[in-house]
Amino acid sequence: MPRPCGSAAVKLGGSLVTVKDRPYTVRGEALAGASRILAAYWRSGGRRLIVVHGGGSFGHYEVDTLRGELGARDLPAAAAPRIQGAMLRLAARVVEALRGAGLPASLHTTHTICECRECRYTPLLRDLGEGLVPVAYGDAVPCRGGLVIVSGDQLVVEAGLEAGVDCIVFTIDAPGVLDGEGRVIGELGPGDPVPRLGGAAHDVTGGLEAKVEWARRAAAGGARVYITGLGGLLKVLEGGRAGTRIVV
Ligand code: IP8
């Protein structure tokens, strides 16, 4: 018998909510669709929900552009505001879409809750306790003269585990993790190799391999974990199977 997720932390992948190879372009329909699904889930009986989104053609593109302009892979702290600005623009669109679907989305700017890669989730947990839907996103965080890019994957896992959610779901622009023949891998166990992808444009936080690594930590922390497309999101939140389940 499927057991619905009583609470969930959901990552909206940058590749899902933006056109990854077109700078600063939101995929409006996908974002609205995701927001409707999350609202339907949240309304269906006192669910607790955390939403995190990725950088897509806002954050990743801005990091890439800055690296090109400055001729360096490691960026100085002075470059952070431009990346933060790009992410804030996207976050505003995401929060607007979530609110448009009826969710009380409260935005948390990641660079203010993190010290280098150490993030503090108490403000999100406070809002969760108030019946709100806290939203955070991958961001640039100044760190000892330089900056680090904290991924939304890290945030959704750490915030989700700290909140003790039942399910942590990563949505991506594919129905799940695909094998070499383009078929969805139903379950990825601890020793299973992660297929290498042809390299999504402008991904500065490690792509699929890093995502699976974070997903494994989430599963090890006791959450039910899926990587799925938009089509499978409601199904997994309702306790069904779709996409790729990550098990440990
Ligand atoms: O897309 C990265 O977040 P992600 C955010 O979740 C930036 O890895 C600023 C590139």
PDB file of C-alpha atoms and ligand atoms in Angstrom:
ATOM      1  CA  MET A   1       0.000   0.000   0.000  1.00  0.00           C
ATOM      2  CA  PRO A   2       1.620   3.346  -0.968  1.00  0.00           C
ATOM      3  CA  ARG A   3       2.409   5.534   2.005  1.00  0.00           C
ATOM      4  CA  PRO A   4       2.122   9.229   1.108  1.00  0.00           C
ATOM      5  CA  CYS A   5       4.903  11.564   2.209  1.00  0.00           C
ATOM      6  CA  GLY A   6       3.541  13.329   5.305  1.00  0.00           C
ATOM      7  CA  SER A   7       6.251  15.922   4.819  1.00  0.00           C
ATOM      8  CA  ALA A   8       8.650  16.590   1.996  1.00  0.00           C
ATOM      9  CA  ALA A   9      11.579  18.667   0.806  1.00  0.00           C
ATOM     10  CA  VAL A  10      11.513  19.155  -2.943  1.00  0.00           C
ATOM     11  CA  LYS A  11      14.299  20.433  -5.162  1.00  0.00           C
ATOM     12  CA  LEU A  12      13.168  22.102  -8.356  1.00  0.00           C
ATOM     13  CA  GLY A  13      16.090  21.486 -10.691  1.00  0.00           C
ATOM     14  CA  GLY A  14      17.534  24.442 -12.544  1.00  0.00           C
ATOM     15  CA  SER A  15      17.249  22.425 -15.757  1.00  0.00           C
ATOM     16  CA  LEU A  16      13.532  22.059 -15.079  1.00  0.00           C
ATOM     17  CA  VAL A  17      12.587  25.631 -14.232  1.00  0.00           C
ATOM     18  CA  THR A  18      14.941  27.450 -16.632  1.00  0.00           C
ATOM     19  CA  VAL A  19      16.095  26.975 -20.200  1.00  0.00           C
ATOM     20  CA  LYS A  20      19.617  25.920 -19.274  1.00  0.00           C
ATOM     21  CA  ASP A  21      21.333  27.045 -22.473  1.00  0.00           C
ATOM     22  CA  ARG A  22      19.451  30.355 -22.797  1.00  0.00           C
ATOM     23  CA  PRO A  23      20.665  32.927 -20.236  1.00  0.00           C
ATOM     24  CA  TYR A  24      18.131  34.255 -17.749  1.00  0.00           C
ATOM     25  CA  THR A  25      15.192  32.391 -19.227  1.00  0.00           C
ATOM     26  CA  VAL A  26      12.517  30.831 -17.029  1.00  0.00           C
ATOM     27  CA  ARG A  27      10.512  27.838 -18.269  1.00  0.00           C
ATOM     28  CA  GLY A  28       7.249  29.415 -17.251  1.00  0.00           C
ATOM     29  CA  GLU A  29       5.030  26.427 -17.998  1.00  0.00           C
ATOM     30  CA  ALA A  30       7.231  23.947 -16.153  1.00  0.00           C
ATOM     31  CA  LEU A  31       7.488  26.287 -13.171  1.00  0.00           C
ATOM     32  CA  ALA A  32       3.726  26.855 -13.081  1.00  0.00           C
ATOM     33  CA  GLY A  33       3.151  23.097 -13.469  1.00  0.00           C
ATOM     34  CA  ALA A  34       5.527  22.276 -10.619  1.00  0.00           C
ATOM     35  CA  SER A  35       3.880  24.916  -8.446  1.00  0.00           C
ATOM     36  CA  ARG A  36       0.406  23.464  -9.090  1.00  0.00           C
ATOM     37  CA  ILE A  37       1.614  19.968  -8.183  1.00  0.00           C
ATOM     38  CA  LEU A  38       3.259  21.173  -4.975  1.00  0.00           C
ATOM     39  CA  ALA A  39       0.135  23.133  -4.052  1.00  0.00           C
ATOM     40  CA  ALA A  40      -2.074  20.086  -4.673  1.00  0.00           C
ATOM     41  CA  TYR A  41       0.209  18.010  -2.446  1.00  0.00           C
ATOM     42  CA  TRP A  42       0.401  20.668   0.296  1.00  0.00           C
ATOM     43  CA  ARG A  43      -3.372  21.156   0.358  1.00  0.00           C
ATOM     44  CA  SER A  44      -4.056  17.437   0.628  1.00  0.00           C
ATOM     45  CA  GLY A  45      -4.044  17.329   4.416  1.00  0.00           C
ATOM     46  CA  GLY A  46      -1.676  19.354   6.554  1.00  0.00           C
ATOM     47  CA  ARG A  47       1.486  18.499   4.687  1.00  0.00           C
ATOM     48  CA  ARG A  48       4.775  20.137   5.569  1.00  0.00           C
ATOM     49  CA  LEU A  49       6.810  21.254   2.576  1.00  0.00           C
ATOM     50  CA  ILE A  50      10.219  22.825   1.942  1.00  0.00           C
ATOM     51  CA  VAL A  51      11.092  23.961  -1.581  1.00  0.00           C
ATOM     52  CA  VAL A  52      14.608  24.553  -2.907  1.00  0.00           C
ATOM     53  CA  HIS A  53      15.558  25.475  -6.459  1.00  0.00           C
ATOM     54  CA  GLY A  54      18.716  25.360  -8.520  1.00  0.00           C
ATOM     55  CA  GLY A  55      20.623  27.936 -10.521  1.00  0.00           C
ATOM     56  CA  GLY A  56      19.891  26.945 -14.118  1.00  0.00           C
ATOM     57  CA  SER A  57      20.582  29.632 -16.691  1.00  0.00           C
ATOM     58  CA  PHE A  58      20.686  32.305 -13.983  1.00  0.00           C
ATOM     59  CA  GLY A  59      23.294  31.231 -11.388  1.00  0.00           C
ATOM     60  CA  HIS A  60      25.326  28.774 -13.430  1.00  0.00           C
ATOM     61  CA  TYR A  61      25.472  31.129 -16.390  1.00  0.00           C
ATOM     62  CA  GLU A  62      26.544  34.057 -14.213  1.00  0.00           C
ATOM     63  CA  VAL A  63      29.337  32.000 -12.602  1.00  0.00           C
ATOM     64  CA  ASP A  64      30.542  30.915 -16.043  1.00  0.00           C
ATOM     65  CA  THR A  65      30.450  34.478 -17.358  1.00  0.00           C
ATOM     66  CA  LEU A  66      32.391  35.818 -14.371  1.00  0.00           C
ATOM     67  CA  ARG A  67      35.002  33.077 -14.734  1.00  0.00           C
ATOM     68  CA  GLY A  68      35.439  34.089 -18.369  1.00  0.00           C
ATOM     69  CA  GLU A  69      35.641  37.808 -17.579  1.00  0.00           C
ATOM     70  CA  LEU A  70      38.106  37.386 -14.713  1.00  0.00           C
ATOM     71  CA  GLY A  71      40.060  34.563 -16.362  1.00  0.00           C
ATOM     72  CA  ALA A  72      39.926  32.509 -13.176  1.00  0.00           C
ATOM     73  CA  ARG A  73      38.046  29.487 -11.930  1.00  0.00           C
ATOM     74  CA  ASP A  74      38.147  30.604  -8.309  1.00  0.00           C
ATOM     75  CA  LEU A  75      36.141  33.794  -7.953  1.00  0.00           C
ATOM     76  CA  PRO A  76      36.770  36.552  -5.418  1.00  0.00           C
ATOM     77  CA  ALA A  77      34.198  37.514  -2.794  1.00  0.00           C
ATOM     78  CA  ALA A  78      33.655  40.715  -4.803  1.00  0.00           C
ATOM     79  CA  ALA A  79      32.033  38.621  -7.544  1.00  0.00           C
ATOM     80  CA  ALA A  80      29.386  37.200  -5.198  1.00  0.00           C
ATOM     81  CA  PRO A  81      26.822  40.039  -5.477  1.00  0.00           C
ATOM     82  CA  ARG A  82      26.415  39.526  -9.226  1.00  0.00           C
ATOM     83  CA  ILE A  83      25.677  35.818  -8.772  1.00  0.00           C
ATOM     84  CA  GLN A  84      23.422  36.557  -5.811  1.00  0.00           C
ATOM     85  CA  GLY A  85      21.562  39.122  -7.923  1.00  0.00           C
ATOM     86  CA  ALA A  86      20.990  36.609 -10.708  1.00  0.00           C
ATOM     87  CA  MET A  87      19.722  34.048  -8.205  1.00  0.00           C
ATOM     88  CA  LEU A  88      17.455  36.546  -6.506  1.00  0.00           C
ATOM     89  CA  ARG A  89      15.840  37.296  -9.857  1.00  0.00           C
ATOM     90  CA  LEU A  90      15.107  33.604 -10.364  1.00  0.00           C
ATOM     91  CA  ALA A  91      14.016  33.117  -6.746  1.00  0.00           C
ATOM     92  CA  ALA A  92      11.522  35.954  -7.102  1.00  0.00           C
ATOM     93  CA  ARG A  93       9.997  34.205 -10.114  1.00  0.00           C
ATOM     94  CA  VAL A  94       9.843  30.861  -8.296  1.00  0.00           C
ATOM     95  CA  VAL A  95       8.223  32.353  -5.202  1.00  0.00           C
ATOM     96  CA  GLU A  96       5.752  34.271  -7.367  1.00  0.00           C
ATOM     97  CA  ALA A  97       4.755  31.041  -9.128  1.00  0.00           C
ATOM     98  CA  LEU A  98       4.392  29.150  -5.845  1.00  0.00           C
ATOM     99  CA  ARG A  99       2.260  31.923  -4.360  1.00  0.00           C
ATOM    100  CA  GLY A 100       0.243  32.075  -7.576  1.00  0.00           C
ATOM    101  CA  ALA A 101      -0.625  28.409  -7.031  1.00  0.00           C
ATOM    102  CA  GLY A 102      -1.752  29.181  -3.475  1.00  0.00           C
ATOM    103  CA  LEU A 103       1.301  28.255  -1.411  1.00  0.00           C
ATOM    104  CA  PRO A 104       2.442  30.580   1.398  1.00  0.00           C
ATOM    105  CA  ALA A 105       6.029  30.584   0.129  1.00  0.00           C
ATOM    106  CA  SER A 106       8.570  32.418   2.303  1.00  0.00           C
ATOM    107  CA  LEU A 107      11.909  33.150   0.674  1.00  0.00           C
ATOM    108  CA  HIS A 108      15.256  32.638   2.436  1.00  0.00           C
ATOM    109  CA  THR A 109      18.309  34.075   0.739  1.00  0.00           C
ATOM    110  CA  THR A 110      20.899  31.348   1.047  1.00  0.00           C
ATOM    111  CA  HIS A 111      23.940  33.637   1.289  1.00  0.00           C
ATOM    112  CA  THR A 112      22.547  35.071   4.534  1.00  0.00           C
ATOM    113  CA  ILE A 113      22.016  31.694   6.226  1.00  0.00           C
ATOM    114  CA  CYS A 114      25.382  30.141   5.254  1.00  0.00           C
ATOM    115  CA  GLU A 115      28.965  30.679   6.440  1.00  0.00           C
ATOM    116  CA  CYS A 116      31.073  29.266   3.637  1.00  0.00           C
ATOM    117  CA  ARG A 117      29.410  25.831   3.171  1.00  0.00           C
ATOM    118  CA  GLU A 118      27.929  25.627   6.666  1.00  0.00           C
ATOM    119  CA  CYS A 119      24.269  26.589   6.542  1.00  0.00           C
ATOM    120  CA  ARG A 120      21.861  27.242   9.380  1.00  0.00           C
ATOM    121  CA  TYR A 121      18.323  26.098   8.780  1.00  0.00           C
ATOM    122  CA  THR A 122      16.582  27.455  11.895  1.00  0.00           C
ATOM    123  CA  PRO A 123      14.868  30.289   9.956  1.00  0.00           C
ATOM    124  CA  LEU A 124      13.403  27.735   7.514  1.00  0.00           C
ATOM    125  CA  LEU A 125      12.325  25.440  10.343  1.00  0.00           C
ATOM    126  CA  ARG A 126      10.685  28.384  12.111  1.00  0.00           C
ATOM    127  CA  ASP A 127       8.609  29.139   9.005  1.00  0.00           C
ATOM    128  CA  LEU A 128       7.759  25.482   8.544  1.00  0.00           C
ATOM    129  CA  GLY A 129       6.453  25.487  12.108  1.00  0.00           C
ATOM    130  CA  GLU A 130       4.339  28.531  11.263  1.00  0.00           C
ATOM    131  CA  GLY A 131       2.627  26.640   8.461  1.00  0.00           C
ATOM    132  CA  LEU A 132       4.573  28.409   5.710  1.00  0.00           C
ATOM    133  CA  VAL A 133       6.457  26.856   2.815  1.00  0.00           C
ATOM    134  CA  PRO A 134      10.102  27.936   3.191  1.00  0.00           C
ATOM    135  CA  VAL A 135      12.005  28.397  -0.054  1.00  0.00           C
ATOM    136  CA  ALA A 136      15.796  28.517  -0.495  1.00  0.00           C
ATOM    137  CA  TYR A 137      18.075  28.153  -3.511  1.00  0.00           C
ATOM    138  CA  GLY A 138      21.625  27.447  -4.627  1.00  0.00           C
ATOM    139  CA  ASP A 139      23.704  30.590  -4.185  1.00  0.00           C
ATOM    140  CA  ALA A 140      27.129  32.245  -3.988  1.00  0.00           C
ATOM    141  CA  VAL A 141      28.415  32.618  -0.445  1.00  0.00           C
ATOM    142  CA  PRO A 142      31.471  34.786   0.298  1.00  0.00           C
ATOM    143  CA  CYS A 143      34.120  32.701   2.024  1.00  0.00           C
ATOM    144  CA  ARG A 144      37.542  33.894   3.242  1.00  0.00           C
ATOM    145  CA  GLY A 145      38.148  36.357   0.419  1.00  0.00           C
ATOM    146  CA  GLY A 146      36.752  34.022  -2.219  1.00  0.00           C
ATOM    147  CA  LEU A 147      33.321  32.530  -2.665  1.00  0.00           C
ATOM    148  CA  VAL A 148      31.732  29.105  -2.664  1.00  0.00           C
ATOM    149  CA  ILE A 149      28.738  27.969  -4.652  1.00  0.00           C
ATOM    150  CA  VAL A 150      26.380  26.197  -2.303  1.00  0.00           C
ATOM    151  CA  SER A 151      24.154  23.932  -4.355  1.00  0.00           C
ATOM    152  CA  GLY A 152      20.424  23.567  -3.932  1.00  0.00           C
ATOM    153  CA  ASP A 153      21.059  19.816  -3.647  1.00  0.00           C
ATOM    154  CA  GLN A 154      23.020  20.359  -0.435  1.00  0.00           C
ATOM    155  CA  LEU A 155      20.327  22.675   0.918  1.00  0.00           C
ATOM    156  CA  VAL A 156      17.363  20.413   0.174  1.00  0.00           C
ATOM    157  CA  VAL A 157      19.081  17.436   1.812  1.00  0.00           C
ATOM    158  CA  GLU A 158      20.360  19.240   4.898  1.00  0.00           C
ATOM    159  CA  ALA A 159      17.178  21.265   5.466  1.00  0.00           C
ATOM    160  CA  GLY A 160      14.996  18.215   4.776  1.00  0.00           C
ATOM    161  CA  LEU A 161      16.912  15.972   7.185  1.00  0.00           C
ATOM    162  CA  GLU A 162      17.015  18.649   9.861  1.00  0.00           C
ATOM    163  CA  ALA A 163      13.257  19.108   9.527  1.00  0.00           C
ATOM    164  CA  GLY A 164      12.835  15.330   9.668  1.00  0.00           C
ATOM    165  CA  VAL A 165      10.796  15.144   6.458  1.00  0.00           C
ATOM    166  CA  ASP A 166       9.635  11.760   5.178  1.00  0.00           C
ATOM    167  CA  CYS A 167      10.622  12.345   1.563  1.00  0.00           C
ATOM    168  CA  ILE A 168      13.279  14.268  -0.309  1.00  0.00           C
ATOM    169  CA  VAL A 169      12.575  14.590  -4.019  1.00  0.00           C
ATOM    170  CA  PHE A 170      14.895  15.964  -6.680  1.00  0.00           C
ATOM    171  CA  THR A 171      13.088  17.006  -9.851  1.00  0.00           C
ATOM    172  CA  ILE A 172      15.087  17.158 -13.069  1.00  0.00           C
ATOM    173  CA  ASP A 173      14.508  17.690 -16.762  1.00  0.00           C
ATOM    174  CA  ALA A 174      14.221  13.930 -17.446  1.00  0.00           C
ATOM    175  CA  PRO A 175      11.904  11.238 -16.073  1.00  0.00           C
ATOM    176  CA  GLY A 176      14.682   9.984 -13.774  1.00  0.00           C
ATOM    177  CA  VAL A 177      18.310   8.908 -13.930  1.00  0.00           C
ATOM    178  CA  LEU A 178      18.760   7.341 -17.364  1.00  0.00           C
ATOM    179  CA  ASP A 179      20.977   4.433 -18.395  1.00  0.00           C
ATOM    180  CA  GLY A 180      23.075   4.350 -21.560  1.00  0.00           C
ATOM    181  CA  GLU A 181      20.010   3.415 -23.622  1.00  0.00           C
ATOM    182  CA  GLY A 182      17.935   6.286 -22.290  1.00  0.00           C
ATOM    183  CA  ARG A 183      15.827   4.069 -19.991  1.00  0.00           C
ATOM    184  CA  VAL A 184      14.951   5.197 -16.493  1.00  0.00           C
ATOM    185  CA  ILE A 185      16.914   3.359 -13.808  1.00  0.00           C
ATOM    186  CA  GLY A 186      14.215   2.405 -11.288  1.00  0.00           C
ATOM    187  CA  GLU A 187      16.521   2.092  -8.316  1.00  0.00           C
ATOM    188  CA  LEU A 188      20.107   3.159  -7.617  1.00  0.00           C
ATOM    189  CA  GLY A 189      21.755   1.214  -4.801  1.00  0.00           C
ATOM    190  CA  PRO A 190      24.904   2.131  -2.880  1.00  0.00           C
ATOM    191  CA  GLY A 191      27.398   0.459  -5.198  1.00  0.00           C
ATOM    192  CA  ASP A 192      25.622   1.205  -8.461  1.00  0.00           C
ATOM    193  CA  PRO A 193      27.584   3.398 -10.874  1.00  0.00           C
ATOM    194  CA  VAL A 194      26.068   6.736 -11.805  1.00  0.00           C
ATOM    195  CA  PRO A 195      25.788   7.105 -15.580  1.00  0.00           C
ATOM    196  CA  ARG A 196      27.839   9.976 -16.937  1.00  0.00           C
ATOM    197  CA  LEU A 197      25.827  12.567 -18.769  1.00  0.00           C
ATOM    198  CA  GLY A 198      26.937  14.510 -21.803  1.00  0.00           C
ATOM    199  CA  GLY A 199      27.512  17.556 -19.545  1.00  0.00           C
ATOM    200  CA  ALA A 200      24.653  19.971 -19.027  1.00  0.00           C
ATOM    201  CA  ALA A 201      25.619  23.448 -20.205  1.00  0.00           C
ATOM    202  CA  HIS A 202      27.052  25.728 -17.492  1.00  0.00           C
ATOM    203  CA  ASP A 203      26.768  23.307 -14.558  1.00  0.00           C
ATOM    204  CA  VAL A 204      29.197  24.512 -11.905  1.00  0.00           C
ATOM    205  CA  THR A 205      28.084  22.337  -9.006  1.00  0.00           C
ATOM    206  CA  GLY A 206      28.920  18.862 -10.258  1.00  0.00           C
ATOM    207  CA  GLY A 207      25.866  17.797 -12.272  1.00  0.00           C
ATOM    208  CA  LEU A 208      24.230  14.405 -11.854  1.00  0.00           C
ATOM    209  CA  GLU A 209      27.066  12.739  -9.956  1.00  0.00           C
ATOM    210  CA  ALA A 210      27.005  15.337  -7.204  1.00  0.00           C
ATOM    211  CA  LYS A 211      23.208  15.171  -7.109  1.00  0.00           C
ATOM    212  CA  VAL A 212      23.268  11.388  -6.593  1.00  0.00           C
ATOM    213  CA  GLU A 213      25.903  11.831  -3.898  1.00  0.00           C
ATOM    214  CA  TRP A 214      23.591  14.238  -2.030  1.00  0.00           C
ATOM    215  CA  ALA A 215      20.620  11.959  -2.676  1.00  0.00           C
ATOM    216  CA  ARG A 216      22.548   9.066  -1.098  1.00  0.00           C
ATOM    217  CA  ARG A 217      23.240  11.159   1.986  1.00  0.00           C
ATOM    218  CA  ALA A 218      19.517  11.926   2.186  1.00  0.00           C
ATOM    219  CA  ALA A 219      18.659   8.224   1.987  1.00  0.00           C
ATOM    220  CA  ALA A 220      21.318   7.403   4.586  1.00  0.00           C
ATOM    221  CA  GLY A 221      19.679  10.002   6.814  1.00  0.00           C
ATOM    222  CA  GLY A 222      16.420   8.040   6.718  1.00  0.00           C
ATOM    223  CA  ALA A 223      14.400   9.859   4.038  1.00  0.00           C
ATOM    224  CA  ARG A 224      12.605   8.236   1.113  1.00  0.00           C
ATOM    225  CA  VAL A 225      14.470   9.710  -1.854  1.00  0.00           C
ATOM    226  CA  TYR A 226      13.598  10.031  -5.523  1.00  0.00           C
ATOM    227  CA  ILE A 227      15.080  11.714  -8.566  1.00  0.00           C
ATOM    228  CA  THR A 228      12.248  12.244 -11.012  1.00  0.00           C
ATOM    229  CA  GLY A 229      10.779  14.441 -13.714  1.00  0.00           C
ATOM    230  CA  LEU A 230       7.799  16.694 -13.238  1.00  0.00           C
ATOM    231  CA  GLY A 231       5.520  13.900 -14.448  1.00  0.00           C
ATOM    232  CA  GLY A 232       6.466  11.704 -11.489  1.00  0.00           C
ATOM    233  CA  LEU A 233       6.473  14.351  -8.758  1.00  0.00           C
ATOM    234  CA  LEU A 234       2.905  14.039  -7.468  1.00  0.00           C
ATOM    235  CA  LYS A 235       3.060  10.274  -7.739  1.00  0.00           C
ATOM    236  CA  VAL A 236       6.090   9.958  -5.457  1.00  0.00           C
ATOM    237  CA  LEU A 237       4.691  12.521  -3.018  1.00  0.00           C
ATOM    238  CA  GLU A 238       1.537  10.418  -2.846  1.00  0.00           C
ATOM    239  CA  GLY A 239       3.580   7.324  -2.059  1.00  0.00           C
ATOM    240  CA  GLY A 240       3.847   5.794  -5.517  1.00  0.00           C
ATOM    241  CA  ARG A 241       6.960   5.000  -7.519  1.00  0.00           C
ATOM    242  CA  ALA A 242       8.284   7.094 -10.399  1.00  0.00           C
ATOM    243  CA  GLY A 243      11.718   7.993 -11.670  1.00  0.00           C
ATOM    244  CA  THR A 244      14.734   6.695  -9.785  1.00  0.00           C
ATOM    245  CA  ARG A 245      14.573   5.734  -6.124  1.00  0.00           C
ATOM    246  CA  ILE A 246      17.865   6.145  -4.277  1.00  0.00           C
ATOM    247  CA  VAL A 247      18.452   3.463  -1.680  1.00  0.00           C
ATOM    248  CA  VAL A 248      21.287   2.777   0.758  1.00  0.00           C
TER     249      VAL A 248
HETATM  250  O1  IP8 B   1      21.837  24.454  -9.447  1.00  0.00           O
HETATM  251  C1  IP8 B   1      23.795  26.366  -7.933  1.00  0.00           C
HETATM  252  O2  IP8 B   1      22.729  25.596  -7.401  1.00  0.00           O
HETATM  253  P1  IP8 B   1      22.346  24.198  -8.082  1.00  0.00           P
HETATM  254  C2  IP8 B   1      23.520  27.841  -7.802  1.00  0.00           C
HETATM  255  O3  IP8 B   1      21.319  23.613  -7.169  1.00  0.00           O
HETATM  256  C3  IP8 B   1      24.480  28.714  -8.533  1.00  0.00           C
HETATM  257  O4  IP8 B   1      23.595  23.356  -8.092  1.00  0.00           O
HETATM  258  C4  IP8 B   1      24.658  30.057  -7.985  1.00  0.00           C
HETATM  259  C5  IP8 B   1      25.130  28.388  -9.584  1.00  0.00           C
END
